[in-house]
Short mmCIF file of C-alpha atoms in Angstrom, two decimals:
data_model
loop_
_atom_site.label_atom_id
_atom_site.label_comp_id
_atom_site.label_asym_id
_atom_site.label_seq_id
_atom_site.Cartn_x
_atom_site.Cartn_y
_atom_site.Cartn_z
CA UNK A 1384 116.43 -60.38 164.63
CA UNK A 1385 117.19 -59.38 160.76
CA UNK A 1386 116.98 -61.35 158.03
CA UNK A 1387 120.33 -63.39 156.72
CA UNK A 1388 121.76 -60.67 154.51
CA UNK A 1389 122.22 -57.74 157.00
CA UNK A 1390 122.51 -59.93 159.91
CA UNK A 1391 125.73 -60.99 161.73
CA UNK A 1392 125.49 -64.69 163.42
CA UNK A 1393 126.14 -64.86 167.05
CA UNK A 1394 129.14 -66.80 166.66
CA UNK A 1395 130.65 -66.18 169.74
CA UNK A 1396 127.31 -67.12 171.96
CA UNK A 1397 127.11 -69.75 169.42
CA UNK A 1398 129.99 -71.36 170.62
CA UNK A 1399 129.55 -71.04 174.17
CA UNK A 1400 126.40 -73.01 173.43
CA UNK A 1401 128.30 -75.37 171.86
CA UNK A 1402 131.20 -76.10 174.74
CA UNK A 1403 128.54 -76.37 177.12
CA UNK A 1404 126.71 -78.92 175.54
CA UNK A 1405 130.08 -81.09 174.72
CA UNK A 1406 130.70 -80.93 178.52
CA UNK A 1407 127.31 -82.38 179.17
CA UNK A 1408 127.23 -84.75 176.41
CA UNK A 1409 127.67 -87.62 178.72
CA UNK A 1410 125.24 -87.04 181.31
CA UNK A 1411 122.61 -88.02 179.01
CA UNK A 1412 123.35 -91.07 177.52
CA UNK A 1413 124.95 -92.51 180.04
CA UNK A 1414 124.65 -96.32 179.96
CA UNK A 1415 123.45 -95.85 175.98
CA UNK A 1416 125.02 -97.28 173.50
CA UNK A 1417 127.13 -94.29 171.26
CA UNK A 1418 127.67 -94.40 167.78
CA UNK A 1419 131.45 -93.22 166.45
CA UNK A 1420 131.76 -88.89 166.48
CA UNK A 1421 131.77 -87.82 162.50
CA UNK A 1422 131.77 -84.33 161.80
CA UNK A 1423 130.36 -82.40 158.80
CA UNK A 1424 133.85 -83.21 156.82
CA UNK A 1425 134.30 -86.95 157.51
CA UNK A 1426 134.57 -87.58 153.57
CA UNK A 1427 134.17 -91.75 154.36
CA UNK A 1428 130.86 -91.40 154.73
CA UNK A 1429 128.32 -92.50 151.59
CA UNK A 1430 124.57 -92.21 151.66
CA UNK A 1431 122.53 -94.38 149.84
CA UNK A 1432 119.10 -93.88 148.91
CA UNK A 1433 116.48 -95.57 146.55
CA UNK A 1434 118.01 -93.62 143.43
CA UNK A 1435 120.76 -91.60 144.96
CA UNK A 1436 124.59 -91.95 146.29
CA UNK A 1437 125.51 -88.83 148.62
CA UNK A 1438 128.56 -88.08 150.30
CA UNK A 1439 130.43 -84.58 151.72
CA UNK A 1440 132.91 -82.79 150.11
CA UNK A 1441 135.84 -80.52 151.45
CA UNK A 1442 137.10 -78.19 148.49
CA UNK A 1443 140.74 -76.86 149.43
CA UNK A 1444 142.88 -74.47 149.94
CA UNK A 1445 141.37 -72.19 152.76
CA UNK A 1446 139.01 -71.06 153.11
CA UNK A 1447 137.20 -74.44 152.74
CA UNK A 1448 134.29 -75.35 151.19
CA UNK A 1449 132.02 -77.89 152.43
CA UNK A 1450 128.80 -79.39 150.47
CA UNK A 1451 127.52 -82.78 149.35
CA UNK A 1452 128.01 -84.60 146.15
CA UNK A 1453 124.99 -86.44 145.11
CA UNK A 1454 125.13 -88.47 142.20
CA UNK A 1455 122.16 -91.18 140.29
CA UNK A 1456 122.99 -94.66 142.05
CA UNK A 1457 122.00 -96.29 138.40
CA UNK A 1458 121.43 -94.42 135.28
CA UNK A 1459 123.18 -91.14 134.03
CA UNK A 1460 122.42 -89.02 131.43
CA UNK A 1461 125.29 -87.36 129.45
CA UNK A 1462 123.50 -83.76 130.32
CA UNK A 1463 125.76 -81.55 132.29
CA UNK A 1464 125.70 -81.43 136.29
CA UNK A 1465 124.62 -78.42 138.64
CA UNK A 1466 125.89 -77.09 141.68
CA UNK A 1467 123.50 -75.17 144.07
CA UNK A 1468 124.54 -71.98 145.58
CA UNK A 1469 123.41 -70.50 148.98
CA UNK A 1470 120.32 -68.37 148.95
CA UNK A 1471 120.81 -65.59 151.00
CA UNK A 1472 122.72 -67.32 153.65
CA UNK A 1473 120.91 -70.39 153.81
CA UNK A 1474 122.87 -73.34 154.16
CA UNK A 1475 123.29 -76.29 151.42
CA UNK A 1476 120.22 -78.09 152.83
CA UNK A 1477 118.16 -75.29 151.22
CA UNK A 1478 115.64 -73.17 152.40
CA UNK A 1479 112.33 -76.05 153.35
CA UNK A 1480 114.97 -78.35 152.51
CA UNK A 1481 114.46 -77.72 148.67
CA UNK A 1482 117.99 -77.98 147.67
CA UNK A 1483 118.11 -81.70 149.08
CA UNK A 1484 114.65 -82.38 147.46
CA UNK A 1485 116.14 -81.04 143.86
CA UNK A 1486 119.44 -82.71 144.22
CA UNK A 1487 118.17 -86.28 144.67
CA UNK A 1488 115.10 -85.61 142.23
CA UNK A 1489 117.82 -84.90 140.01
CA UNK A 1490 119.16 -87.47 140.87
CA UNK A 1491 116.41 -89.66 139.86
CA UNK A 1492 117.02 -88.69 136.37
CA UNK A 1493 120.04 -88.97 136.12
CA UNK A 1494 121.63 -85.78 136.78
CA UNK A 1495 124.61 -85.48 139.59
CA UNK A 1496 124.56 -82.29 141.50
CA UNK A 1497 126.94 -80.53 144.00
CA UNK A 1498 125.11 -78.80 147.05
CA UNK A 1499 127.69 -76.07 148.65
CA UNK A 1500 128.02 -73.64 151.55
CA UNK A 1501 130.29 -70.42 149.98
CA UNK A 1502 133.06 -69.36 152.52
CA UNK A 1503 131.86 -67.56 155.42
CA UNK A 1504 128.07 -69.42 155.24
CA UNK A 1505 127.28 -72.82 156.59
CA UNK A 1506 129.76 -75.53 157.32
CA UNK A 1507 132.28 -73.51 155.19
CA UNK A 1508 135.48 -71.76 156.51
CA UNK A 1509 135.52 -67.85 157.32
CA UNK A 1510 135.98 -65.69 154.88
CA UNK A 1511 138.33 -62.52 156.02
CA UNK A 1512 136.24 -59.76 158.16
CA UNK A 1513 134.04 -57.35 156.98
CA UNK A 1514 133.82 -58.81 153.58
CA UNK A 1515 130.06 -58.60 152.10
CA UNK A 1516 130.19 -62.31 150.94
CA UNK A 1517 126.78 -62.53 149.42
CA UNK A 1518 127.31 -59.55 146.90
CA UNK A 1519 130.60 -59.86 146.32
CA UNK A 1520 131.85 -60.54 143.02
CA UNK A 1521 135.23 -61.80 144.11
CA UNK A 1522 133.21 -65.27 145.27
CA UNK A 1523 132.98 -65.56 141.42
CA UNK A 1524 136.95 -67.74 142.33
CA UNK A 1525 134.83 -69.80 145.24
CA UNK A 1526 132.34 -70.63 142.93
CA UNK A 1527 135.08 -71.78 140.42
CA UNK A 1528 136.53 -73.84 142.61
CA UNK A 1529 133.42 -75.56 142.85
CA UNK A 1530 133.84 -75.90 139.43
CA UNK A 1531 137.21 -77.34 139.53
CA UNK A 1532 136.41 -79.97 141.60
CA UNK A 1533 133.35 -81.29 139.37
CA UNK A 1534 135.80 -81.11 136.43
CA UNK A 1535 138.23 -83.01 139.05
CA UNK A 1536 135.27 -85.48 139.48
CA UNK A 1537 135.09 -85.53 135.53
CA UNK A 1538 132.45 -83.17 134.35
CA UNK A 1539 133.84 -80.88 131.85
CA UNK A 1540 130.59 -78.86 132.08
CA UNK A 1541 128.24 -77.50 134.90
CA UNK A 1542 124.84 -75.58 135.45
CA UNK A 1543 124.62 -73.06 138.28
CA UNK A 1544 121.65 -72.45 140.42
CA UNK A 1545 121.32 -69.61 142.77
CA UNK A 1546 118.09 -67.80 144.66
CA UNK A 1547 118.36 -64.73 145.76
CA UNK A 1548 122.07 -63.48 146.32
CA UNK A 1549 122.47 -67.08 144.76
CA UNK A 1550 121.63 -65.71 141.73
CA UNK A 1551 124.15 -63.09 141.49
CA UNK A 1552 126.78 -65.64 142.28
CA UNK A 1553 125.72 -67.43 139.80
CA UNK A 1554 125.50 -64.54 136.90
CA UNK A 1555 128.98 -62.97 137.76
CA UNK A 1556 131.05 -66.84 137.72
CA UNK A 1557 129.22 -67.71 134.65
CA UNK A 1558 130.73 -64.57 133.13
CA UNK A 1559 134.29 -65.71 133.93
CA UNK A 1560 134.31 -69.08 133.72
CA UNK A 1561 133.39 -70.47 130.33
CA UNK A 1562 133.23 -74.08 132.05
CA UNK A 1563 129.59 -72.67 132.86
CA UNK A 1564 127.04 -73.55 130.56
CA UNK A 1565 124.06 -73.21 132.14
CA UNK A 1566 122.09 -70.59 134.55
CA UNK A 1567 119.48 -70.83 136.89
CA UNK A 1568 118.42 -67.61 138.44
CA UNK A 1569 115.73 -67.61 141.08
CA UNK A 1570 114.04 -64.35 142.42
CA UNK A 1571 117.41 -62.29 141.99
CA UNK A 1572 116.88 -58.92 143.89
CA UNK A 1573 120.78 -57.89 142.33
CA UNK A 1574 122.39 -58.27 139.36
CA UNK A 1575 125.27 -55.55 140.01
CA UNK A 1576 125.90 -54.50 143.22
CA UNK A 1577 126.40 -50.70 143.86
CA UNK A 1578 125.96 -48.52 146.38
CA UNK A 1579 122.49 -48.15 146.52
CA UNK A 1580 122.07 -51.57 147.66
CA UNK A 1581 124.15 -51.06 150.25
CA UNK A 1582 121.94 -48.44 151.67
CA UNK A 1583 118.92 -50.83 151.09
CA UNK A 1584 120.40 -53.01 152.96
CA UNK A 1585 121.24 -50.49 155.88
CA UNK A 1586 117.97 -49.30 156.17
CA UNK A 1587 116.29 -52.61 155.99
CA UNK A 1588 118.18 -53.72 159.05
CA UNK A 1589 117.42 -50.76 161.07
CA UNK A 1590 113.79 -51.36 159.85
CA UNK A 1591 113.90 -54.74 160.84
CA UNK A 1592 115.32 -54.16 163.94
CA UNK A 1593 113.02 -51.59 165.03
CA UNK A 1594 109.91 -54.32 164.03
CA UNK A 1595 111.32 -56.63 166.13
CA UNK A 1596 111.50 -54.52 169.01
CA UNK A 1597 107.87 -53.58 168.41
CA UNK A 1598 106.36 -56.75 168.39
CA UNK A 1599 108.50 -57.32 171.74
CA UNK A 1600 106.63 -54.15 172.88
CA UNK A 1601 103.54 -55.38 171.64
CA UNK A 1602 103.90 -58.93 173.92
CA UNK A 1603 104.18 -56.83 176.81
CA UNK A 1604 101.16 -54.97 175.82
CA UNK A 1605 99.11 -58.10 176.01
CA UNK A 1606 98.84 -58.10 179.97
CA UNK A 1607 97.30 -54.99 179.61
CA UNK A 1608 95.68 -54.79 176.10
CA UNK A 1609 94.61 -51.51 174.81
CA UNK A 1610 90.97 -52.96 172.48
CA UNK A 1611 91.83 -50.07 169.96
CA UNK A 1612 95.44 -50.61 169.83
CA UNK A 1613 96.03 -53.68 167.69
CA UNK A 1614 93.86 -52.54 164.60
CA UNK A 1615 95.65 -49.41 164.19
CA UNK A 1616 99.36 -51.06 165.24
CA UNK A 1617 98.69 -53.21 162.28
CA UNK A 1618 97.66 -50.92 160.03
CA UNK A 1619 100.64 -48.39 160.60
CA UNK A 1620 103.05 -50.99 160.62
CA UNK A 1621 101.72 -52.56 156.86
CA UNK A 1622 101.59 -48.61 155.61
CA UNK A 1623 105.48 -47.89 156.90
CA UNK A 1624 106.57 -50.96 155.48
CA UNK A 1625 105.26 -50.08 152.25
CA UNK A 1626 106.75 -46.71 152.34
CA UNK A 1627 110.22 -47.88 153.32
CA UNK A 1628 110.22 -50.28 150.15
CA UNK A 1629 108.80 -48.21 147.99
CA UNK A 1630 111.49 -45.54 149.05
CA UNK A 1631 114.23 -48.20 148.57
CA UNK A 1632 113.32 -48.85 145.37
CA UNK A 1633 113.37 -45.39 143.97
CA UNK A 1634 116.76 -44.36 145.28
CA UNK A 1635 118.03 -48.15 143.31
CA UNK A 1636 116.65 -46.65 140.25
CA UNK A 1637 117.88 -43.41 140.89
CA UNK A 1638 120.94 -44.19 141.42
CA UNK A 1639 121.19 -47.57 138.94
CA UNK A 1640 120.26 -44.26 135.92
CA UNK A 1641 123.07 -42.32 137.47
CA UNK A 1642 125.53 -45.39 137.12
CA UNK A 1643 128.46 -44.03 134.94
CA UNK A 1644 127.51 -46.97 132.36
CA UNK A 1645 123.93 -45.73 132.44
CA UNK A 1646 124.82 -42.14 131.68
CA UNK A 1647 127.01 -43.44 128.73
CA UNK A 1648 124.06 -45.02 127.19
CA UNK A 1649 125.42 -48.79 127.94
CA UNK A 1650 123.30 -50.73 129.76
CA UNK A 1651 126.40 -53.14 131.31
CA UNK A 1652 123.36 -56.00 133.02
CA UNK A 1653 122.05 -56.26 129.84
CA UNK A 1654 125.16 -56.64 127.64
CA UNK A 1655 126.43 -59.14 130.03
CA UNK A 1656 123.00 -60.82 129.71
CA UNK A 1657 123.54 -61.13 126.16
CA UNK A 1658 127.54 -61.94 126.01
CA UNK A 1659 126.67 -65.17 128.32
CA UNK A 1660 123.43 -66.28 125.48
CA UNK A 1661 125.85 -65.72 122.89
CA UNK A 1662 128.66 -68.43 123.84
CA UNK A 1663 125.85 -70.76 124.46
CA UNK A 1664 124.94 -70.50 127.91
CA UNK A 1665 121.13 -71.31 128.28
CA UNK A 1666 119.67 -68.78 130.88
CA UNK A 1667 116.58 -69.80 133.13
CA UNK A 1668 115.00 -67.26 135.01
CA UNK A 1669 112.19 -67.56 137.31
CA UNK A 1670 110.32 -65.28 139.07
CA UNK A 1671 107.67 -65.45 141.91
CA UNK A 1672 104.08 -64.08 141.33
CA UNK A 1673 104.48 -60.55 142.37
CA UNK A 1674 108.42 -60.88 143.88
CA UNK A 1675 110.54 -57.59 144.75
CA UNK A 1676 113.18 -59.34 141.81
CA UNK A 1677 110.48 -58.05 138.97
CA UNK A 1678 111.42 -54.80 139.77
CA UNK A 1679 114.96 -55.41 139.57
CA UNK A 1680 114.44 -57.32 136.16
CA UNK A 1681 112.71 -54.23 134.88
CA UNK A 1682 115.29 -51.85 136.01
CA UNK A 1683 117.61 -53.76 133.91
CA UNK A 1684 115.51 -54.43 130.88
CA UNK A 1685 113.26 -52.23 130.97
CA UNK A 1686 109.41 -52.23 132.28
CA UNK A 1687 108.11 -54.46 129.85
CA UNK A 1688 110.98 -56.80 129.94
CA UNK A 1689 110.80 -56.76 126.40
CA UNK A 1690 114.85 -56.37 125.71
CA UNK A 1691 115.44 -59.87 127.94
CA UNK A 1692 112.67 -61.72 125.93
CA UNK A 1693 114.35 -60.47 122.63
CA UNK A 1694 117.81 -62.34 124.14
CA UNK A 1695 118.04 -65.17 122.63
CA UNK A 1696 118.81 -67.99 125.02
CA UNK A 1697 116.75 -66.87 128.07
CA UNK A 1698 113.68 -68.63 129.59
CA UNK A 1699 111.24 -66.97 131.56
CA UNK A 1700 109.26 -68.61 134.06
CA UNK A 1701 106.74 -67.33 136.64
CA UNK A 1702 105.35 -69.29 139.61
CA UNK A 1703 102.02 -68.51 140.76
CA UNK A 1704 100.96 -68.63 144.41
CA UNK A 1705 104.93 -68.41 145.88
CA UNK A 1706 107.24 -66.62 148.13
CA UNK A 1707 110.38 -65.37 147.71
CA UNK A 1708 112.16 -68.66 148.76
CA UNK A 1709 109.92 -71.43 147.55
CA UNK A 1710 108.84 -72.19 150.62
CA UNK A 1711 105.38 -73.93 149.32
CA UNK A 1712 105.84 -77.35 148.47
CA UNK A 1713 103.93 -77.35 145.20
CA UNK A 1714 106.84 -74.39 143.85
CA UNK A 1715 109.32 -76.58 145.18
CA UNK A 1716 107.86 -78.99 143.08
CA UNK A 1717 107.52 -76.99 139.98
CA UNK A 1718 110.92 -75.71 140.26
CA UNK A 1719 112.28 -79.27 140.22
CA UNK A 1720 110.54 -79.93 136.98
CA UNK A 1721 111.96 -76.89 135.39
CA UNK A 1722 115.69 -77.93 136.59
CA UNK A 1723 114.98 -81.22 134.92
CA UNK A 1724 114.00 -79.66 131.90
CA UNK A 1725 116.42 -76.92 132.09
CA UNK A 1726 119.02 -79.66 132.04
CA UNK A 1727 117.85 -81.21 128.49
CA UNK A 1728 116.27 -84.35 130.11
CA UNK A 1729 113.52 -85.94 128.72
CA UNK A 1730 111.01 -87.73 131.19
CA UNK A 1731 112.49 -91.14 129.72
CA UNK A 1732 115.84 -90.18 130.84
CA UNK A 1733 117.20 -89.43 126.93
CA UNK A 1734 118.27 -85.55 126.49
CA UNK A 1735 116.50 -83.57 124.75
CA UNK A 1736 117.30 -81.72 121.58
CA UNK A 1737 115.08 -79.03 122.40
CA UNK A 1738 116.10 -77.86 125.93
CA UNK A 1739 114.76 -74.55 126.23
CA UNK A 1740 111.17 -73.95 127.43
CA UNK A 1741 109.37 -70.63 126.54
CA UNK A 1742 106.59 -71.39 129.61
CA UNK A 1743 105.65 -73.32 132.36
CA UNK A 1744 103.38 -76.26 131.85
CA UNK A 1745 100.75 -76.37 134.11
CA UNK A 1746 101.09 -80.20 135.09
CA UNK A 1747 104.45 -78.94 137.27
CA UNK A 1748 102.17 -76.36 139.15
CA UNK A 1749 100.40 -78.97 140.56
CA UNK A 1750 100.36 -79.62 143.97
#
C-alpha cells in the first residue's frame, strides 16, 4: 500500500499466485493450440519492428541482470548509446511504458539503447537482504556491468538515464566509470544519500500506510455516509500531507548543512557536479513544473540554482504541465526529443556539433 521505494513486494504471496496458476494452466486451453514456454531470459528471441531490432539480455555473474537490447534495424549514427535505469522500482518497460517508447524512438534515429532491471528490481536476480538497492551507491558496479556488456557489444561509450532513484544511479556510476559520457537526470529527489533520507523515507511509509487505511475506513463509511464528513476528511488529509512534507524537507536541509562536508565549507554534490563537466561528460537535467527534486537541486546549489547554471556542461530543462514520472504522454514526448538531442543527433540523422541545448523548444511540448 506504499509507494515502490519504502515498500517490500509480496514475494512470497506472489509466488503462491504463481504455482497456482501453473497448476491450472491447462484447464483453460485445453484443446487450444499452445505456443513453445519462453521465459523473460530466452536470449533466441529477436523482435522486429518498423525501425527497431529488440532482443533480452542476461548480464552475468550473479546476481543477474536482465533488460532488452534495442538497436536501429537500418541506419546508425556514430553518437554514443544509452542505457535506462529503473525509476524508483519500476521495471525496464518504464513507468506508462516510456522507457519502451524512448528506446525504439531512439531507435528511429539511430541510436541503440539498453533497457535494464538493477538486481533486486524486475526480472533481475536478488540482491542480498536488507540492502537499500535504490540509494545505494555500491549499484554504481551493477550499473558498470551494464556498461561492460555495451562495450562487449562494441560501444566504447554510453549515456545514462535515470528518474528518480534512477538518477542517483546514474550520477554516482558516472563518477567512477569514465566509460560514461553522458547524463540524463530526471526529477532526482537524491543526489547523496544520508541519513535524513532515511527518515524521510520512514515516515513517508508510515504516512502512507496510515492513508491507505483511511481511505479503507472511508469505503466503509459510504454505507452510512456522514453529509459533513467528506469535505472536512479532505481537507485535513491535503493540510497533514502538506505538513509532513514540509517537515521532511526541513530536517533534509537541516541535516544536509550539518553534513561534515557542509560544515567544512565543501559542498561535495556540487564538486562532483563539476568534476563529471570537466572530463567532458554532458549533464541533462530535467525537472517537472513544480517537482519535490527542485528542492533538492536548490539544497545543493543553492536557491537560485545559480552555481549549477555557472557549470559548464549542464542543461537545464523544465517540463510544464507533468508529474513526477512522466506519466502524460505529451512529457513523454518531449522527453524523447530532448534524449535525441541530448545524444548529438540532428533530425536528419547526422550528429550534431552543437549538442548541448540551453532550453526547451516549444515544438517538443506539443501534444
Amino acid at each position: 500500500m506504499c509507494d515502490p521505494t519504502a515498500n517490500r513486494i509480496p514475494a512470497a504471496a506472489l509466488d503462491r499466485c504463481a504455482a497456482w496458476m501453473a497448476d491450472h494452466a491447462g484447464e483453460a486451453v485445453t484443446g487450444k493450440a499452445m505456443l513453445p514456454a519462453k521465459g523473460p531470459r530466452d536470449a533466441s528471441e529477436v523482435l522486429v519492428g518498423p525501425h527497431y531490432m529488440e532482443e533480452p539480455v542476461l548480464i552475468g555473474p550473479e546476481p543477474e541482470i536482465c533488460g532488452v537490447f534495442c538497436r536501429p534495424r537500418r541506419r546508425h549514427t556514430v553518437a554514443e548509446p544509452v542505457i535506462f535505469l529503473n525509476a524508483g522500482g519500476v521495471p525496464h518497460v518504464g513507468w506508462a511504458r516510456g522507457t519502451v517508447e524512448a528506446a525504439r524512438e531512439l531507435a528511429a534515429e539511430g541510436l541503440a539503447s539498453l533497457r535494464i532491471d538493477l538486481p533486486g528490481l524486475g526480472l533481475s536476480g536478488q540482491t542480498e537482504p536488507g540492502r537499500l538497492f535504490l540509494y545505494d551507491e555500491r549499484t554504481r558496479h551493477d550499473v558498470s556491468r551494464a556498461v561492460n556488456w555495451m562495450e562487449r557489444a562494441g560501444y566504447s561509450s554510453v549515456g545514462l538515464v535515470g528518474v528518480c532513484a534512477g538518477a542517483f544511479q546514474a550520477f554516482h556510476a558516472a563518477r567512477a566509470d569514465r566509460r560514461i559520457c553522458a547524463l540524463t537526470m530526471i526529477n532526482p529527489l537524491c543526489f547523496a544519500w544520508n541519513s535524513s533520507y532515511a527518515l524521510e523515507m520512514a515516515v513517508w511509509k508510515t504516512y502512507e500506510t496510515s492513508k491507505a487505511v483511511s481511505a479503507r475506513n472511508a469505503a466503509v463509511m459510504e454505507e452510512s455516509p456522514d453529509p459533513d464528513a467528506p469535505a472536512w476528511r479532505g481537507i485535513a488529509s491535503r493540510h497533514a500531507r502538506l505538513i509532513v512534507r514540509r517537515g521532511l524537507e526541513a530536517i533534509k536541509s537541516t541535516l544536509s548543512m550539518l553534513h561534515p562536508a557542509a560544515l567544512a565549507g565543501q559542498r561535495r554534490v556540487e564538486r562532483w557536479m563539476r568534476e563529471l563537466c570537466g572530463r567532458g561528460v554532458r549533464v541533462l537535467l530535467v525537472t517537472s513544473e513544480g517537482d519535490l527534486s527542485l528542492k533538492e537541486i536548490a539544497r545543493h546549489f543553492g536557491p537560485e540554482e545559480e552555481r549549477l547554471d555557472s557549470i559548464r556542461g549542464v542543461t537545464r530543462v523544465s517540463l510544464p504541465n507533468a508529474d513526477h514520472t512522466l506519466t502524460p504522454h505529451h512529457a513523454r514526448r518531449a522527453m524523447i526529443a530532448r534524449l535525441i538531442d541530448h545524444g548529438g543527433v540532428r533530425r536528419d540523422g547526422h550528429v550534431r556539433s552543437d549538442n548541448l541545448l540551453a532550453t526547451t523548444s516549444p515544438s517538443f511540448l506539443a501534444p
